Short mmCIF file of C-alpha atoms and ligand atoms in Angstrom, two decimals:
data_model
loop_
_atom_site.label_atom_id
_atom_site.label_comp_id
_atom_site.label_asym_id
_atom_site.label_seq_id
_atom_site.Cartn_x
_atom_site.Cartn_y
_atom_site.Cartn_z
CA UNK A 1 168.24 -89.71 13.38
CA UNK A 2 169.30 -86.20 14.47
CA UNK A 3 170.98 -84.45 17.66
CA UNK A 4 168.69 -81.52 18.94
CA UNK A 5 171.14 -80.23 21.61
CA UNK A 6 174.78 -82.58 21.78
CA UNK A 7 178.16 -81.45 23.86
CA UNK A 8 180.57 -81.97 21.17
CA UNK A 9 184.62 -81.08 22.25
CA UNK A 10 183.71 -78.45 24.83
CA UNK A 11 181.16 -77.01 22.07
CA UNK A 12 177.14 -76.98 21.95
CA UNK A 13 176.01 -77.89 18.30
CA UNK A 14 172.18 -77.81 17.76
CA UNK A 15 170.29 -78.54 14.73
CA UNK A 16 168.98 -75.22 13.65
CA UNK A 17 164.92 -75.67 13.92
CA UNK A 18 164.00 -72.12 12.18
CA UNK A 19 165.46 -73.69 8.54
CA UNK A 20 163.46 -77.67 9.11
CA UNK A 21 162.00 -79.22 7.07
CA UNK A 22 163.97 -77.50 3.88
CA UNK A 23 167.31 -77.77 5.61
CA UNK A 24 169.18 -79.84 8.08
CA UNK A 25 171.60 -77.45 9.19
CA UNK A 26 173.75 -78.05 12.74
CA UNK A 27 175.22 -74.65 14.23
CA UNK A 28 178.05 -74.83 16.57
CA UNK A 29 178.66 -72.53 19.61
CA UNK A 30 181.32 -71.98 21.32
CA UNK A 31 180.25 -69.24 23.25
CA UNK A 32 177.61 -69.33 26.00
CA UNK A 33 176.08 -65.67 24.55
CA UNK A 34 175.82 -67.75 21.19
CA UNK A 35 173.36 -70.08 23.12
CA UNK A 36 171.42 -67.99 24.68
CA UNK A 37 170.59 -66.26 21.24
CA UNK A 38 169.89 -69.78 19.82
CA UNK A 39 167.46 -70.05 22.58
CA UNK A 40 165.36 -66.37 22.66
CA UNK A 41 166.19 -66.78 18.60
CA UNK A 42 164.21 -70.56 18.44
CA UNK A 43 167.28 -72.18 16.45
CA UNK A 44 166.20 -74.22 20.00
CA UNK A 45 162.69 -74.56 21.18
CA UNK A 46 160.49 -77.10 22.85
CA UNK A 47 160.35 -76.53 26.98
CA UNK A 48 162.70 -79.71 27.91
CA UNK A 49 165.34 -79.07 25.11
CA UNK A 50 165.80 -75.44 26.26
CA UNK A 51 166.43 -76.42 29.46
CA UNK A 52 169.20 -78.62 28.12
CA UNK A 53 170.56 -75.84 25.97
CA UNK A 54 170.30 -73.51 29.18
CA UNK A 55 172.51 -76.46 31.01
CA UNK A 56 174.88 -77.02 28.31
CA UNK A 57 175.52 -73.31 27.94
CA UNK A 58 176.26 -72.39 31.84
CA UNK A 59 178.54 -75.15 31.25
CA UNK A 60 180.06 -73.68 28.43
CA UNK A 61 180.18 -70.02 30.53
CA UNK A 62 182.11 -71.54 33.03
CA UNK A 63 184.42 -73.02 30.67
CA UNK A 64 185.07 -69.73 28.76
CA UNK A 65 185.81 -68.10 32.33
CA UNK A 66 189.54 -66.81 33.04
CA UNK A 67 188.68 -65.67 36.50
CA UNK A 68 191.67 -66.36 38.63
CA UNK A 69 189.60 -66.42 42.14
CA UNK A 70 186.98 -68.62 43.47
CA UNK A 71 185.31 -65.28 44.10
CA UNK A 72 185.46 -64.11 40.57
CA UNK A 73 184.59 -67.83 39.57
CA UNK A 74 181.29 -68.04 41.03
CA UNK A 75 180.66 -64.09 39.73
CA UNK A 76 181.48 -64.90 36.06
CA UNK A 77 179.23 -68.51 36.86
CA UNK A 78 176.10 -66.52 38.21
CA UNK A 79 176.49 -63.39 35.23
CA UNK A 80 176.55 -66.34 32.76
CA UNK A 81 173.52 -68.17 34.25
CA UNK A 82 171.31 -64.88 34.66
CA UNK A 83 172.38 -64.17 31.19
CA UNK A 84 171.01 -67.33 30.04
CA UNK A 85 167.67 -67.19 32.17
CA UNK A 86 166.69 -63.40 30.37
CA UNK A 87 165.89 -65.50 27.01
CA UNK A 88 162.18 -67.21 27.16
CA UNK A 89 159.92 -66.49 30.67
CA UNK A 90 157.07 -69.43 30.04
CA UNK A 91 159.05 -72.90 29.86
CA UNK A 92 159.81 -73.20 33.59
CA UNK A 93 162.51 -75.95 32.16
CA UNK A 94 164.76 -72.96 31.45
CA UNK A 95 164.90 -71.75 35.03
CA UNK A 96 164.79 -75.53 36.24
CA UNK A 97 168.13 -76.57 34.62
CA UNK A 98 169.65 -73.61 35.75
CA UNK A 99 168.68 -73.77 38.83
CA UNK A 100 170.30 -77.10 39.25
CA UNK A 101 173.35 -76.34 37.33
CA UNK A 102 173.59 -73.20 40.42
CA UNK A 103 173.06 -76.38 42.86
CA UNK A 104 175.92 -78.19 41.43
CA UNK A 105 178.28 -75.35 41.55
CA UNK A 106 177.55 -74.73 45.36
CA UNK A 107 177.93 -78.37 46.15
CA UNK A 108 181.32 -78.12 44.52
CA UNK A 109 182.25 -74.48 45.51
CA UNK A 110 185.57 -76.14 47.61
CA UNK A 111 187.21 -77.52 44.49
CA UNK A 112 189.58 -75.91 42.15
CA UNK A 113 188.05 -73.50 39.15
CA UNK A 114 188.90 -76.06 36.55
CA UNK A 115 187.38 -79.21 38.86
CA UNK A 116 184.37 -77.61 38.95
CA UNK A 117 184.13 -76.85 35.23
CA UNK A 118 184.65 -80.81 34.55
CA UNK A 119 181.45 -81.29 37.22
CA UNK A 120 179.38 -78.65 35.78
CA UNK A 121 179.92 -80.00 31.57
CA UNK A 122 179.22 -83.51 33.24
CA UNK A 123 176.04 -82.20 35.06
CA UNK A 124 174.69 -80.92 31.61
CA UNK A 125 175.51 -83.86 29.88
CA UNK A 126 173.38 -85.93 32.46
CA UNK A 127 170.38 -83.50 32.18
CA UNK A 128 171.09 -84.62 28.71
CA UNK A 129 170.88 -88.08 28.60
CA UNK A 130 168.36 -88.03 31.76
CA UNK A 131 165.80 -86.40 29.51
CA UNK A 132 165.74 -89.17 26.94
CA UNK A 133 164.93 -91.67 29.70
CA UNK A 134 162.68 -89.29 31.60
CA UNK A 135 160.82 -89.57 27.66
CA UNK A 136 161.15 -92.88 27.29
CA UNK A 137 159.27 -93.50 30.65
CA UNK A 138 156.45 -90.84 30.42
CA UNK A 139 156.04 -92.28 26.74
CA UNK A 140 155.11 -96.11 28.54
CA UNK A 141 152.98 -94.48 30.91
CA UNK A 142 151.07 -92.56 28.47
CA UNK A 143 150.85 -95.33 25.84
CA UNK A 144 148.61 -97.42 27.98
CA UNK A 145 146.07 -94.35 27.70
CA UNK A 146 145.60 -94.46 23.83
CA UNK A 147 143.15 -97.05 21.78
CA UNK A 148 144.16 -99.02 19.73
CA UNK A 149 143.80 -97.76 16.28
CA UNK A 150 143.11 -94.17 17.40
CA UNK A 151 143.88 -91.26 15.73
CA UNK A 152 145.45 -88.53 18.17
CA UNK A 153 145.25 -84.61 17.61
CA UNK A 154 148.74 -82.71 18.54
CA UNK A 155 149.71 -79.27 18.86
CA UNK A 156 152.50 -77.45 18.22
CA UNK A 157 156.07 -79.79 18.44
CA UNK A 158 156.45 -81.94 21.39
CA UNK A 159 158.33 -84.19 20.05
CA UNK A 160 162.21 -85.13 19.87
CA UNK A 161 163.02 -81.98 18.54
CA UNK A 162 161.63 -80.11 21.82
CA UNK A 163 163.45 -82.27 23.68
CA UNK A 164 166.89 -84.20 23.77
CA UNK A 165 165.10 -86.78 22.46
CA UNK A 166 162.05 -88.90 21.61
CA UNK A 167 159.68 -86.31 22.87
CA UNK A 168 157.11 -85.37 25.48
CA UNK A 169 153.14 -85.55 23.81
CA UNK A 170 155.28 -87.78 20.83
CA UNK A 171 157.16 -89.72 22.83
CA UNK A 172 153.47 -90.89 24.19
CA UNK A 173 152.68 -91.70 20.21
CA UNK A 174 155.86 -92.99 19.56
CA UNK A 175 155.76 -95.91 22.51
CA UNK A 176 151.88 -96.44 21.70
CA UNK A 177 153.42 -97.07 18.20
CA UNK A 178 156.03 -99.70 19.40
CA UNK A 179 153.35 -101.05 21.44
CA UNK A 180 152.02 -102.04 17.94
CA UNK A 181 148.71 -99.57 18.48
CA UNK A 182 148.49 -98.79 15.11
CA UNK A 183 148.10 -94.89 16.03
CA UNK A 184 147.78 -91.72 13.72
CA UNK A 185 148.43 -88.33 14.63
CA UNK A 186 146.80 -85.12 13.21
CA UNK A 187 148.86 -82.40 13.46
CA UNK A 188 147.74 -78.56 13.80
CA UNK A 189 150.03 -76.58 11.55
CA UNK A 190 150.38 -73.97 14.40
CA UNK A 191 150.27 -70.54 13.47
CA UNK A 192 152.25 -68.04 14.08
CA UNK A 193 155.84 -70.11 13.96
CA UNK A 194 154.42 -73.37 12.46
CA UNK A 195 156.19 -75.71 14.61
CA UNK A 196 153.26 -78.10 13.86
CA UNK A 197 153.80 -78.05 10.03
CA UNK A 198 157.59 -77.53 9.79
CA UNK A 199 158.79 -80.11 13.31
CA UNK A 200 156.05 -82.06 13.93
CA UNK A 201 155.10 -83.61 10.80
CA UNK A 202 158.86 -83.37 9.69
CA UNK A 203 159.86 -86.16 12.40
CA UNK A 204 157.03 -87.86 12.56
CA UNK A 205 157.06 -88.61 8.67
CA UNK A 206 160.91 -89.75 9.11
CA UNK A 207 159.93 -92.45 11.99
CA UNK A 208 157.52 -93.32 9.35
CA UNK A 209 154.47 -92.38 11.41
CA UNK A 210 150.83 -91.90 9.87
CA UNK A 211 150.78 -87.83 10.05
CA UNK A 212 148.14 -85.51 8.29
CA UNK A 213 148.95 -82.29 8.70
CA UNK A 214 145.74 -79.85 8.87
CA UNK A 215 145.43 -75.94 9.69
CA UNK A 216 144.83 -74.88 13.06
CA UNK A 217 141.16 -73.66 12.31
CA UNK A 218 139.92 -77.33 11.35
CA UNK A 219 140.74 -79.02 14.38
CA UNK A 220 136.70 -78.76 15.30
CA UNK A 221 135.37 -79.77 11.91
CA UNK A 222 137.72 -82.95 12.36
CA UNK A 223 136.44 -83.53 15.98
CA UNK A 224 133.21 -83.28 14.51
CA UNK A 225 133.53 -85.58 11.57
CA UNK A 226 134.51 -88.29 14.32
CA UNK A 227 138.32 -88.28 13.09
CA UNK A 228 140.05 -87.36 16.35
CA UNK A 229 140.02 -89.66 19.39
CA UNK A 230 142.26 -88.11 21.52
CA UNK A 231 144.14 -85.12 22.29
CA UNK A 232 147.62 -85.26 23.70
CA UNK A 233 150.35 -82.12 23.75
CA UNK A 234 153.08 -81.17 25.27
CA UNK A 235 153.61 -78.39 28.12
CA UNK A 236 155.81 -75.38 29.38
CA UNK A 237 154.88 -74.96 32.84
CA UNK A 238 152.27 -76.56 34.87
CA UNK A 239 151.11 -74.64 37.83
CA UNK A 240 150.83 -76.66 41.24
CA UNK A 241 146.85 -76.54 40.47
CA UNK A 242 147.02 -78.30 37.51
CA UNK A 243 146.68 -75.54 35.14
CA UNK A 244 148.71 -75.93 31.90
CA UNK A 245 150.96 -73.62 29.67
CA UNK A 246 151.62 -74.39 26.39
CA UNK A 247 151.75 -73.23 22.83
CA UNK A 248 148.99 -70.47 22.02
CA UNK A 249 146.02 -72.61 20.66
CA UNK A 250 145.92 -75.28 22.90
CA UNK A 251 143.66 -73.45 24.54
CA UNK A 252 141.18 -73.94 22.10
CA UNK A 253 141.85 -77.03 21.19
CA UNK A 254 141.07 -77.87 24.65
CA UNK A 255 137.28 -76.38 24.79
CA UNK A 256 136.82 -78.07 21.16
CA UNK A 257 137.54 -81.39 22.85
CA UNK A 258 135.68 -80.74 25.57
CA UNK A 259 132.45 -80.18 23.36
CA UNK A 260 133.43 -83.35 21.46
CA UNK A 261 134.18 -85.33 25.00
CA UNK A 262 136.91 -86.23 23.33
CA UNK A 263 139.80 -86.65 25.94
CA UNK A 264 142.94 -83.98 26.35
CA UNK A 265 145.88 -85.54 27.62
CA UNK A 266 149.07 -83.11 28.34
CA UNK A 267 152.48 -84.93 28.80
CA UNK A 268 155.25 -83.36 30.46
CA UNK A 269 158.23 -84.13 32.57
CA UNK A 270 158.31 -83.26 36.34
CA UNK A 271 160.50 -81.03 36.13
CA UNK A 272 157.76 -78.68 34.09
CA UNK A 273 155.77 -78.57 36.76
CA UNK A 274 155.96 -75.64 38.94
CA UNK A 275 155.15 -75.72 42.52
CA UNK A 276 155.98 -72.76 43.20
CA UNK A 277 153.04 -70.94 41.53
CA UNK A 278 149.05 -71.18 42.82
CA UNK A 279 147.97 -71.73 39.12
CA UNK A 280 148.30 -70.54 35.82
CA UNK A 281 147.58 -66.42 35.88
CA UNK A 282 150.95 -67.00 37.43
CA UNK A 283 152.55 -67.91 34.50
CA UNK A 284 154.34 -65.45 32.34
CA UNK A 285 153.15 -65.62 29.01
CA UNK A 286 156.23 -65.03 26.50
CA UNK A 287 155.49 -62.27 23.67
CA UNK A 288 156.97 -62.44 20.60
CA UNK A 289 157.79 -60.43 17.57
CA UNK A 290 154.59 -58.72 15.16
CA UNK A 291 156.67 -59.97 12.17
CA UNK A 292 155.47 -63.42 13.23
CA UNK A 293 152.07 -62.80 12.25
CA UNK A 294 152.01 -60.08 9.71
CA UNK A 295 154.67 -62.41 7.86
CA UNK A 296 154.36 -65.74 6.42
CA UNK A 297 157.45 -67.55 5.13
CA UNK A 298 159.14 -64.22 5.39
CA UNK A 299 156.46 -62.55 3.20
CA UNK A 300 153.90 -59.84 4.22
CA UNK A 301 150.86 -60.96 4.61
CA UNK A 302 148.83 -58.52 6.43
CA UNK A 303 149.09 -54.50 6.41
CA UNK A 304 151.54 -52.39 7.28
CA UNK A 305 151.31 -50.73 10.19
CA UNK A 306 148.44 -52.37 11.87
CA UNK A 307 147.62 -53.25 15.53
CA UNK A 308 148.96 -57.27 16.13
CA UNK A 309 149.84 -58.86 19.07
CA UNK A 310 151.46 -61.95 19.13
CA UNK A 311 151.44 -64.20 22.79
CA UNK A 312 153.55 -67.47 22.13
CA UNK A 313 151.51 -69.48 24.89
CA UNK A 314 148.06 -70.03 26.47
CA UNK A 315 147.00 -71.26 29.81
CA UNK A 316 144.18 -74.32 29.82
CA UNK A 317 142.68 -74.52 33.02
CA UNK A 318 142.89 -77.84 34.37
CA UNK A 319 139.11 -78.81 34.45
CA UNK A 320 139.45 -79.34 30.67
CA UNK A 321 142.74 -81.58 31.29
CA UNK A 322 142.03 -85.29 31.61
CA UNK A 323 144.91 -86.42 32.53
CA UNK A 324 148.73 -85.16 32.88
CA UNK A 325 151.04 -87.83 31.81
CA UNK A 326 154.53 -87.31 33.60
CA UNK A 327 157.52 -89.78 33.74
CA UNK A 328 156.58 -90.97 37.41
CA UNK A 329 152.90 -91.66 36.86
CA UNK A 330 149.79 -90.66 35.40
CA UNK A 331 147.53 -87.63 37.25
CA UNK A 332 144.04 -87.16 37.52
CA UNK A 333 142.15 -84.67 39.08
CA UNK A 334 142.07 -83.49 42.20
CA UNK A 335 145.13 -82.45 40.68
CA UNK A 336 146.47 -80.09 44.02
CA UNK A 337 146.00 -83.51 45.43
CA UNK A 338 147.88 -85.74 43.46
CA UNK A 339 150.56 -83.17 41.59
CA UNK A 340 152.00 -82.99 45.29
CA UNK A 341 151.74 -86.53 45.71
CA UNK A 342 154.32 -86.93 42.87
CA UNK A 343 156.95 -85.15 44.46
CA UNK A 344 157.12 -87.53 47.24
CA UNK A 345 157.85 -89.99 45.45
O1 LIG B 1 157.70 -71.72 21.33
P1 LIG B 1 158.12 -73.15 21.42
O2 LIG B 1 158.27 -73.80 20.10
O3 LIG B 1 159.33 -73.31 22.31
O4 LIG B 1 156.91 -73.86 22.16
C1 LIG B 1 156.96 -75.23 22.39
C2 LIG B 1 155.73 -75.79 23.00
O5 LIG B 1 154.79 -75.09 23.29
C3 LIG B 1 155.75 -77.26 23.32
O6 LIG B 1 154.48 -77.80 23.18
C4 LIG B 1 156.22 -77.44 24.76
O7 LIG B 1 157.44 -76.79 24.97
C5 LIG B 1 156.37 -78.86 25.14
S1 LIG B 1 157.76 -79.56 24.34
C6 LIG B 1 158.06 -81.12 24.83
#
């Protein structure tokens, strides 16, 4: 297999995703600066395996930190962790991890500089390995969902590499496959950045699971033709109401199995769920780069010097959602309802 995101002698390596499928390359910070530009850069990318990144680097901040008070500790700390949260606004995972890295400073703040540097590496290597079982979990619960013999539709990656491991919508797949479901996946290239194309079918082919990769514009004619019998993708940020962020497309994908009453299922990890926001006009949808979509492969493809915008995300209301699969249980709708009933569990 590979390592996505791995705390490797007081270094973060990552695989870097931006060269897969051509090349399996593994970068190695040592800096926390370095991650965060892996991050905003996509050499990591998928909402849970930022998060980790995001957790792994703060660790690494506080490591590189010479400060000689506990005053000056906790202001390197908090510079390095605001540093870290300016790289990607949508996946709430980002702000999550740090969030709780802060929390396990605080809790510490009465030991010595270099105690709480051992506590805070140790903290990121939990969110870590906590993510893999968080996976492994939402992947059992979600697996009960899917027919057997079914052919699932996926978007974007949300699979092990957007994740530390066995993935969010994929890890769903993958257990559905170990429960001997005999399940295919379609997967939507993904336009602009192709995660679909270059991640998805990448690992999928390696576990040795039926993939067919189509374009993003013939996800209706397949719904049509009867091939797809269930959607399932991953998510960035769900808003207390239910309302779901995720990669640009999934939107549509959404109405067009609607119109096919074919179900949508979005899996995601409790910790993407934000219940802090209403719903999802509150969610800030990440911009990226023109060169994205007048480029393809690093070639022009469009005009120069046209109009292009180029949102990385897209909000599906939650009355198209049939489900959201999470690692503590399956919701349904009234989602306000039962999305606050999971947190008190
Ligand atoms: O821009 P990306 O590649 O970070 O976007 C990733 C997605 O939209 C995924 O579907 C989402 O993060 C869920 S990953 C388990």
């Amino acid at each position: 297999m590979f390592n996505v995101v791995e705390w490797k002698d007081n270094k973060v390596v990552m695989i870097d995703q931006r060269l897969l499928p051509t090349k399996e390359k593994y970068n190695t910070y040592k800096d926390y600066k370095g991650v965060a530009k892996a991050i905003k850069d996509m050499v990591v990318r998928g909402a849970p395996a930022i998060g980790v990144a995001a957790a792994m680097g703060s660790a690494l901040g506080a490591l590189q930190s010479t400060a000689k008070t506990p005053r000056a500790f906790k202001s390197d700390f908090n510079r390095v962790c605001k540093h870290l949260a300016a790289t990607r606004p949508t996946a709430v995972n980002l702000f999550w991890a740090i969030e709780r890295m802060r929390g396990v400073f605080e809790a510490n703040s009465a030991k010595s500089t270099g105690e709480i540097k051992k506590i805070l590496i140790k903290e990121a290597i939990k969110i870590h390995d906590e993510d893999i079982e968080i996976n492994k979990r939402m992947g059992k619960n979600g697996a009960k969902l899917l027919k057997m013999n079914s052919t699932i539709l996926t978007h974007c990656n949300a699979g092990a590499l957007a994740t530390a491991g066995y993935g969010t919508a994929l890890g769903v797949i993958r257990a559905a496959v170990e429960a001997g479901k005999n399940v295919k996946v379609f997967a939507d290239e993904t336009r602009p950045f192709l995660q679909g194309a270059r991640l998805t079918a990448w690992e999928l082919k390696k576990d040795g699971i039926d993939v067919t990769l189509i374009t993003d514009n013939m996800a209706g004619y397949m719904m049509q033709q009867g091939h797809i019998d269930a959607v399932v993708v991953g998510t960035d940020r769900v808003a207390s109401n239910g309302d779901v962020a995720n990669k640009i497309g999934t939107y549509s994908v959404a109405i067009l199995a609607r119109a096919h009453k074919i179900p949508f299922y979005v899996a995601g990890p409790t910790s993407t769920i934000d219940m802090n926001i209403k719903d999802g006009s509150e969610i800030p949808i990440e911009e990226r780069s023109e060169k994205e979509v007048s480029h393809f492969a690093g070639v022009r493809v469009a005009p120069a010097g046209i109009n292009i915008k180029n949102p990385a995300f897209d909000v599906t209301p939650s009355r198209l959602v049939t489900a959201i699969i999470t690692e503590k249980g399956v919701v349904t709708a009234p989602y306000k309802k039962s999305i606050k009933k999971l947190f008190s569990k």
